[in-house]
Coordinates of C-alpha atoms in Angstrom, one line a residue:
Chain U
M121 CA -2.1 -4.6 -11.3
S122 CA -4.4 -3.4 -8.5
G123 CA -3.7 -6.6 -6.7
Y124 CA 0.0 -6.4 -6.9
V125 CA -0.4 -2.8 -5.3
I126 CA -2.6 -3.6 -2.8
D127 CA 0.2 -6.3 -2.0
L128 CA 3.4 -4.3 -1.8
F129 CA 1.6 -1.5 0.2
F130 CA -0.4 -3.8 2.8
S131 CA 0.7 -7.5 3.1
F132 CA 3.7 -8.1 5.3
S133 CA 4.3 -11.7 3.1
D134 CA 6.3 -12.2 0.1
R135 CA 9.1 -10.1 -0.6
A136 CA 10.0 -6.4 -2.6
N137 CA 13.1 -5.8 -4.6
R138 CA 15.4 -2.5 -4.5
R139 CA 13.3 -1.0 -7.5
E140 CA 10.2 -1.6 -6.2
W141 CA 11.1 -0.5 -2.5
L142 CA 12.3 2.8 -3.6
L143 CA 9.9 3.6 -6.2
G144 CA 7.0 2.7 -3.2
T145 CA 8.8 5.1 -0.5
L146 CA 8.7 7.7 -2.9
V147 CA 5.0 7.4 -4.0
L148 CA 4.4 7.3 0.1
A149 CA 6.7 10.2 0.7
L150 CA 4.3 12.2 -2.3
A151 CA 0.9 10.8 -0.6
A152 CA 2.0 11.7 3.0
F153 CA 3.1 15.2 1.9
G154 CA -0.1 15.7 -0.3
G155 CA -2.1 14.2 2.3
I156 CA -0.8 16.8 4.9
A157 CA -1.2 19.7 2.8
L158 CA -4.8 18.5 1.8
F159 CA -6.7 17.6 5.0
N160 CA -4.0 19.4 7.9
D161 CA -5.9 22.3 6.8
N162 CA -7.6 24.5 9.4
S163 CA -10.6 25.2 7.8
F164 CA -11.2 21.4 8.1
D165 CA -10.0 21.6 11.8
E166 CA -11.8 19.5 14.3
S167 CA -8.9 19.0 16.7
A168 CA -9.4 19.5 20.6
Y169 CA -10.4 23.1 20.9
A170 CA -8.6 23.7 17.5
N171 CA -5.0 23.9 18.5
P172 CA -2.9 24.8 15.5
D173 CA -0.4 22.8 16.7
I174 CA -2.3 19.6 16.9
P175 CA -2.8 17.9 13.3
T176 CA -6.3 17.6 12.4
M177 CA -7.6 13.6 12.8
A178 CA -7.6 13.4 8.9
A179 CA -4.0 14.0 8.4
F180 CA -3.3 11.7 11.3
L181 CA -5.4 9.1 9.8
W182 CA -4.0 9.3 7.0
M183 CA -0.4 9.5 8.0
S184 CA -1.5 6.5 9.8
L185 CA -2.3 4.3 6.5
V186 CA 1.1 5.9 5.1
L187 CA 3.0 4.3 7.8
F188 CA 1.5 1.2 7.9
A189 CA 2.5 1.0 4.2
F190 CA 5.5 2.2 4.5
V191 CA 6.3 -0.4 7.5
A192 CA 4.7 -3.3 5.3
L193 CA 7.3 -2.3 2.4
S194 CA 10.2 -2.3 4.4
A195 CA 9.5 -6.1 5.8
K196 CA 9.4 -6.9 2.4
R197 CA 12.4 -5.7 1.6
L198 CA 14.3 -6.6 4.6
R199 CA 13.1 -10.0 3.8
E200 CA 14.5 -10.0 0.2
A201 CA 17.9 -8.4 1.6
G202 CA 18.2 -11.2 4.4
R203 CA 18.0 -8.4 7.3
P204 CA 17.0 -9.9 10.9
A205 CA 13.3 -9.9 11.5
W206 CA 14.2 -7.7 14.5
M207 CA 15.6 -4.3 12.5
L208 CA 11.7 -4.0 11.1
Y209 CA 11.0 -3.0 15.0
T210 CA 13.9 -0.3 14.5
I211 CA 11.8 1.4 11.4
A212 CA 8.1 0.4 13.7
I213 CA 8.5 1.7 17.0
P214 CA 10.4 4.8 16.1
A215 CA 7.9 5.2 13.6
F216 CA 4.8 4.9 16.0
I217 CA 6.2 6.9 18.7
A218 CA 7.2 9.8 16.1
L219 CA 3.5 9.8 14.4
C220 CA 1.7 9.7 18.3
A221 CA 4.1 12.4 19.4
W222 CA 3.4 14.6 16.0
G223 CA -0.6 13.8 16.7
S224 CA -0.1 15.4 20.1
G225 CA 1.3 18.6 18.2
L226 CA 5.1 17.9 20.1
F227 CA 6.5 18.5 16.2
A228 CA 4.7 21.3 15.4
H229 CA 8.1 23.0 14.8
P230 CA 10.4 20.8 13.7
F231 CA 13.0 23.3 12.8
V232 CA 13.4 25.0 16.3
P233 CA 16.2 23.8 18.5
S234 CA 14.4 22.3 21.1
L235 CA 14.1 18.9 23.4
E236 CA 10.9 17.7 21.1
T237 CA 13.7 18.4 17.9
L238 CA 16.2 16.7 19.7
G239 CA 13.8 13.7 20.3
L240 CA 12.6 13.3 16.9
G241 CA 16.2 13.5 15.6
A242 CA 17.0 10.6 18.3
L243 CA 14.0 8.8 16.8
L244 CA 15.3 9.2 12.6
A245 CA 19.0 8.3 14.0
V246 CA 17.3 4.9 15.0
M247 CA 15.5 4.4 11.8
I248 CA 18.6 4.7 9.7
P249 CA 20.7 1.4 9.5
A250 CA 17.4 -0.6 9.0
V251 CA 16.3 2.3 5.9
I252 CA 19.8 2.4 4.8
G253 CA 19.6 -1.7 4.6
C254 CA 16.4 -1.3 2.0
A255 CA 17.7 1.2 0.0
T256 CA 21.2 -0.1 -0.7
R257 CA 21.4 -3.8 0.2
P258 CA 21.2 -6.1 -2.9
A259 CA 19.0 -9.5 -2.9
K260 CA 20.0 -12.1 -0.1
Q261 CA 21.4 -15.2 -2.9
G262 CA 19.4 -18.5 -2.2
Chain J
M225 CA -36.6 10.7 19.1
Q226 CA -34.5 12.3 16.2
S227 CA -31.1 11.0 17.9
L228 CA -32.7 7.5 18.1
A229 CA -33.7 7.5 14.6
L230 CA -29.9 8.6 13.7
T231 CA -28.5 6.0 15.8
L232 CA -31.1 3.3 14.2
A233 CA -30.1 4.3 10.9
G234 CA -26.3 4.3 11.5
G235 CA -26.2 1.0 13.0
F236 CA -28.7 -0.2 9.9
A237 CA -26.2 1.3 7.2
L238 CA -23.3 -0.8 9.2
G239 CA -25.7 -3.7 8.9
L240 CA -26.0 -3.5 5.3
A241 CA -22.7 -2.2 4.1
S242 CA -21.3 -5.5 5.8
T243 CA -23.7 -7.4 3.9
L244 CA -21.1 -8.8 1.1
H245 CA -18.6 -9.6 4.0
C246 CA -21.7 -11.2 6.1
A247 CA -22.2 -13.2 2.6
G248 CA -19.2 -14.5 2.6
M249 CA -18.5 -15.2 6.1
C250 CA -21.7 -16.0 7.2
G251 CA -24.0 -17.3 4.5
S252 CA -22.7 -21.2 4.8
I253 CA -24.0 -21.0 8.4
A254 CA -27.1 -19.5 7.6
A255 CA -27.4 -22.4 5.4
G256 CA -26.2 -25.1 7.3
L257 CA -28.5 -23.9 10.2
L258 CA -31.6 -24.0 8.3
H259 CA -30.5 -27.9 7.2
L260 CA -29.6 -28.6 10.5
G261 CA -33.7 -27.8 11.1
A262 CA -34.9 -30.8 8.8
P263 CA -37.7 -27.9 7.7
R264 CA -40.7 -30.4 6.3
N265 CA -42.2 -27.3 4.6
A266 CA -41.2 -23.9 3.1
A267 CA -43.8 -22.6 6.0
E268 CA -41.4 -24.1 8.5
G269 CA -38.2 -23.5 6.9
I270 CA -39.1 -19.5 7.0
R271 CA -40.4 -20.3 11.1
L272 CA -36.7 -21.8 11.4
A273 CA -34.9 -18.9 9.7
A274 CA -36.5 -16.5 11.8
L275 CA -36.0 -17.9 15.3
T276 CA -32.4 -18.2 13.6
H277 CA -32.2 -14.8 12.7
A278 CA -34.1 -13.5 15.8
G279 CA -31.4 -15.3 17.9
R280 CA -28.8 -13.6 16.1
I281 CA -30.2 -10.1 16.9
V282 CA -30.6 -10.9 20.5
S283 CA -27.2 -12.0 21.4
Y284 CA -26.3 -8.7 19.6
V285 CA -28.6 -6.5 21.5
L286 CA -27.6 -7.9 24.5
A287 CA -23.8 -7.7 23.9
G288 CA -24.9 -4.0 22.6
T289 CA -26.4 -3.1 25.7
L290 CA -23.6 -4.3 28.2
V291 CA -21.0 -2.4 25.6
G292 CA -23.4 0.5 25.8
A293 CA -24.1 0.7 29.4
L294 CA -20.1 0.0 30.0
G295 CA -19.4 2.8 27.5
A296 CA -21.8 5.4 29.2
P297 CA -19.5 6.0 32.6
A298 CA -16.4 6.5 30.4
I299 CA -17.4 8.8 28.1
G300 CA -19.6 10.7 31.1
W301 CA -16.2 11.1 32.8
L302 CA -14.9 13.4 29.6
D303 CA -15.4 16.9 29.4
R304 CA -18.4 17.5 26.6
E305 CA -16.3 18.5 23.5
I306 CA -13.4 16.0 24.6
A307 CA -16.2 13.4 24.8
F308 CA -17.7 14.6 21.4
R309 CA -14.2 14.6 19.9
F310 CA -13.1 11.5 21.0
I311 CA -16.3 9.8 19.7
Q312 CA -16.0 11.2 16.1
W313 CA -12.4 10.4 16.0
A314 CA -12.4 6.8 17.3
G315 CA -15.6 6.2 15.2
A316 CA -13.9 7.5 12.5
A317 CA -11.0 5.1 13.2
A318 CA -12.7 2.3 13.2
L319 CA -14.7 2.8 10.7
M320 CA -11.9 2.9 8.5
W321 CA -10.7 0.3 10.3
I322 CA -13.4 -2.0 9.5
G323 CA -13.4 -1.1 5.6
L324 CA -9.6 -1.5 5.1
S325 CA -9.8 -5.5 7.1
T326 CA -13.2 -6.1 4.7
A327 CA -10.5 -4.8 1.9
G328 CA -8.0 -7.2 2.9
L329 CA -5.7 -4.3 3.0
L330 CA -5.3 -4.1 7.3
P331 CA -5.4 -7.6 9.3
P332 CA -8.6 -7.8 10.8
I333 CA -9.3 -7.3 14.7
S334 CA -8.3 -10.6 16.1
A335 CA -7.9 -9.8 20.3
M336 CA -11.8 -10.4 20.5
D337 CA -11.9 -13.6 18.5
R338 CA -10.0 -15.5 21.5
V339 CA -12.6 -13.6 24.1
M340 CA -15.5 -14.7 22.0
A341 CA -15.0 -17.9 20.9
P342 CA -15.0 -19.9 24.1
M343 CA -18.3 -18.1 24.4
A344 CA -19.4 -19.1 21.5
N345 CA -18.4 -23.1 21.9
R346 CA -19.8 -23.6 25.8
L347 CA -23.1 -22.2 24.4
A348 CA -23.3 -24.1 21.7
R349 CA -22.4 -27.6 24.0
L350 CA -25.5 -26.1 26.2
A351 CA -27.5 -25.9 23.1
S352 CA -26.7 -29.5 21.7
P353 CA -29.7 -31.5 23.5
L354 CA -32.2 -29.2 23.3
P355 CA -35.5 -30.6 21.9
G356 CA -38.1 -29.4 19.4
R357 CA -36.6 -27.6 16.2
G358 CA -38.0 -24.2 16.9
A359 CA -35.5 -24.1 20.0
T360 CA -32.4 -25.5 18.3
A361 CA -32.8 -23.0 15.4
L362 CA -33.1 -20.4 18.4
A363 CA -30.2 -21.3 20.5
G364 CA -28.2 -21.8 16.6
G365 CA -28.9 -18.5 16.5
L366 CA -27.8 -17.2 19.9
T367 CA -25.0 -19.1 19.5
W368 CA -24.2 -17.7 16.1
G369 CA -24.6 -13.9 17.5
L370 CA -21.5 -14.5 19.6
M371 CA -19.5 -16.0 17.1
P372 CA -16.1 -14.0 16.3
C373 CA -16.5 -11.5 13.6
A374 CA -14.7 -8.1 12.7
M375 CA -18.0 -6.3 11.6
V376 CA -20.0 -7.6 14.7
Y377 CA -16.9 -6.1 16.8
G378 CA -16.7 -2.6 14.8
A379 CA -20.7 -2.5 15.5
L380 CA -20.0 -2.7 19.2
F381 CA -17.6 -0.2 19.2
T382 CA -20.2 2.1 18.1
A383 CA -22.6 0.6 20.3
M384 CA -20.2 1.4 23.1
L385 CA -19.5 5.1 22.1
S386 CA -23.5 5.8 22.2
G387 CA -23.4 6.2 25.5
S388 CA -26.2 4.4 27.0
A389 CA -27.4 0.5 26.9
L390 CA -30.5 1.7 25.5
G391 CA -28.3 3.7 22.7
G392 CA -26.0 0.7 22.5
G393 CA -28.6 -2.1 22.2
T394 CA -30.8 0.0 19.3
V395 CA -27.3 0.2 17.7
M396 CA -27.3 -3.6 17.5
A397 CA -30.7 -4.2 17.0
A398 CA -30.2 -2.2 13.6
F399 CA -26.8 -3.6 12.8
G400 CA -28.7 -7.0 12.9
L401 CA -31.7 -5.7 11.0
G402 CA -29.1 -4.5 8.3
T403 CA -27.7 -7.8 8.4
L404 CA -30.6 -9.8 7.6
P405 CA -31.4 -8.9 3.5
G406 CA -27.8 -10.3 3.0
L407 CA -28.0 -13.5 5.2
L408 CA -31.9 -14.1 4.4
A409 CA -30.2 -14.1 0.5
T410 CA -27.8 -16.8 1.3
T411 CA -30.1 -18.8 3.8
V412 CA -32.7 -19.7 0.6
G413 CA -29.7 -20.4 -1.5
I414 CA -28.6 -17.1 -3.2
R415 CA -25.4 -18.1 -4.3
T416 CA -24.0 -15.1 -6.2
L417 CA -23.8 -13.1 -3.1
V418 CA -21.5 -15.6 -2.1
A419 CA -19.6 -15.7 -5.1
A420 CA -19.5 -11.8 -5.0
A421 CA -18.0 -11.9 -1.4
R422 CA -15.0 -14.0 -2.7
R423 CA -14.5 -11.7 -5.7
R424 CA -11.4 -9.5 -4.3
A425 CA -11.9 -6.6 -6.3
L426 CA -15.6 -6.5 -4.7
R427 CA -15.0 -6.5 -1.4
V428 CA -11.9 -4.5 -2.3
T429 CA -14.6 -1.6 -3.3
A430 CA -17.0 -2.8 -0.8
G431 CA -14.6 -2.0 2.0
L432 CA -12.7 1.5 0.6
A433 CA -16.4 2.4 0.2
I434 CA -16.6 2.3 4.0
A435 CA -13.3 3.5 5.1
I436 CA -14.0 6.3 2.6
L437 CA -17.1 7.3 4.7
G438 CA -15.6 6.9 7.8
F439 CA -12.6 9.0 6.9
L440 CA -15.1 11.6 5.4
T441 CA -16.5 12.0 8.9
V442 CA -13.5 13.6 9.7
W443 CA -12.3 15.4 6.8
L444 CA -15.3 17.3 6.0
P445 CA -16.0 20.8 7.3
Q446 CA -18.0 20.9 10.2
G447 CA -21.5 21.8 9.5
R448 CA -21.5 20.1 6.3
N449 CA -21.2 16.5 7.8
E450 CA -24.9 15.6 8.8
A451 CA -25.8 13.6 5.9
I452 CA -23.6 11.2 6.2
C453 CA -22.1 11.2 9.9
A454 CA -24.8 9.8 11.9
P455 CA -25.3 10.9 14.6
S456 CA -24.5 14.5 13.4
A457 CA -22.5 16.8 15.8
N458 CA -24.8 18.2 17.3
A459 CA -27.1 15.4 17.9
T460 CA -24.1 13.6 19.7
L461 CA -23.8 17.0 21.9
T462 CA -27.4 16.1 23.2
Q463 CA -27.2 12.1 23.1
I464 CA -24.1 12.0 25.4
K465 CA -25.6 12.2 29.3
I466 CA -22.7 13.8 30.8
G467 CA -21.7 12.5 34.5
S468 CA -25.2 10.8 34.4

């Protein structure tokens, strides 16, 4: 069982069906929010100059791990759905940029209209087709 | 003096934590190099094994001294507060990567392999016609120390962050000593360690323990992490020779 979970979240080989992808994404989303709530606590603040807009390193490392797991899970799902390999980059690259920007404190106020918010929206828009493909497309026959 | 002791302890702990990895990856090399020397009795076997491991650790120390010397000006460039944060974060990220790649969750650091493998091959060719069992064992150890290895890269990264050539050499010497128990055990043929290293559950457990340790160095509240984070916050601040 533990081997299955490790392969599902950390291996780029093999395939994942729609149910596995949806459940895995739900688990990762919970892990992301739980991790931020737990690790992005300023009583643990070790960020440079204690800037409240910059997440703690613990939260950043945790999110990096969650992101890696999401990309690995999506790679398997896209393969099963028969989507082209480049589609994975439309998830991985914007997610990586968003992670770095968040780590730099750019997305500290995501609901306040600003250039940064627009940038975040653009990154999410790039990811949408591949994510919808993962969530909806049936397994490729044959 | 205290900071040197902490550097030694950190490097040694990293070496010890690599035991399962070393036994799995290098156990056969250790035993093979001993058989290559064809010892005639137990005493000569011990002497050859000692020379081989001494050669390996000398390679580590030379590499550590080099990266420590290169890292010192890079770290000295930064503001003291930023330098400390950078070292703490980079150390945590490196330790987590080492742990998670040992557990097989993340890919190993393979970029360094492309640099190290040709160097090791060249040294092996130079050493092949050496006369005498002792010289062969020592040269074999020196070459072995340059073999591509994810754990060595992680230790070298820690050595670079030590901020000085002496610190870098010390970290790698301690790392080499920390790897000795496991490798000596495999050299003399304790197959249990090698078998243990091949068991996925054990590798995952050992790797996750290293990764969690790395994570704790940035997550525990300041002032409480000295016990697990060597060098500690204060030691690091006094250890870095800013601008020197």
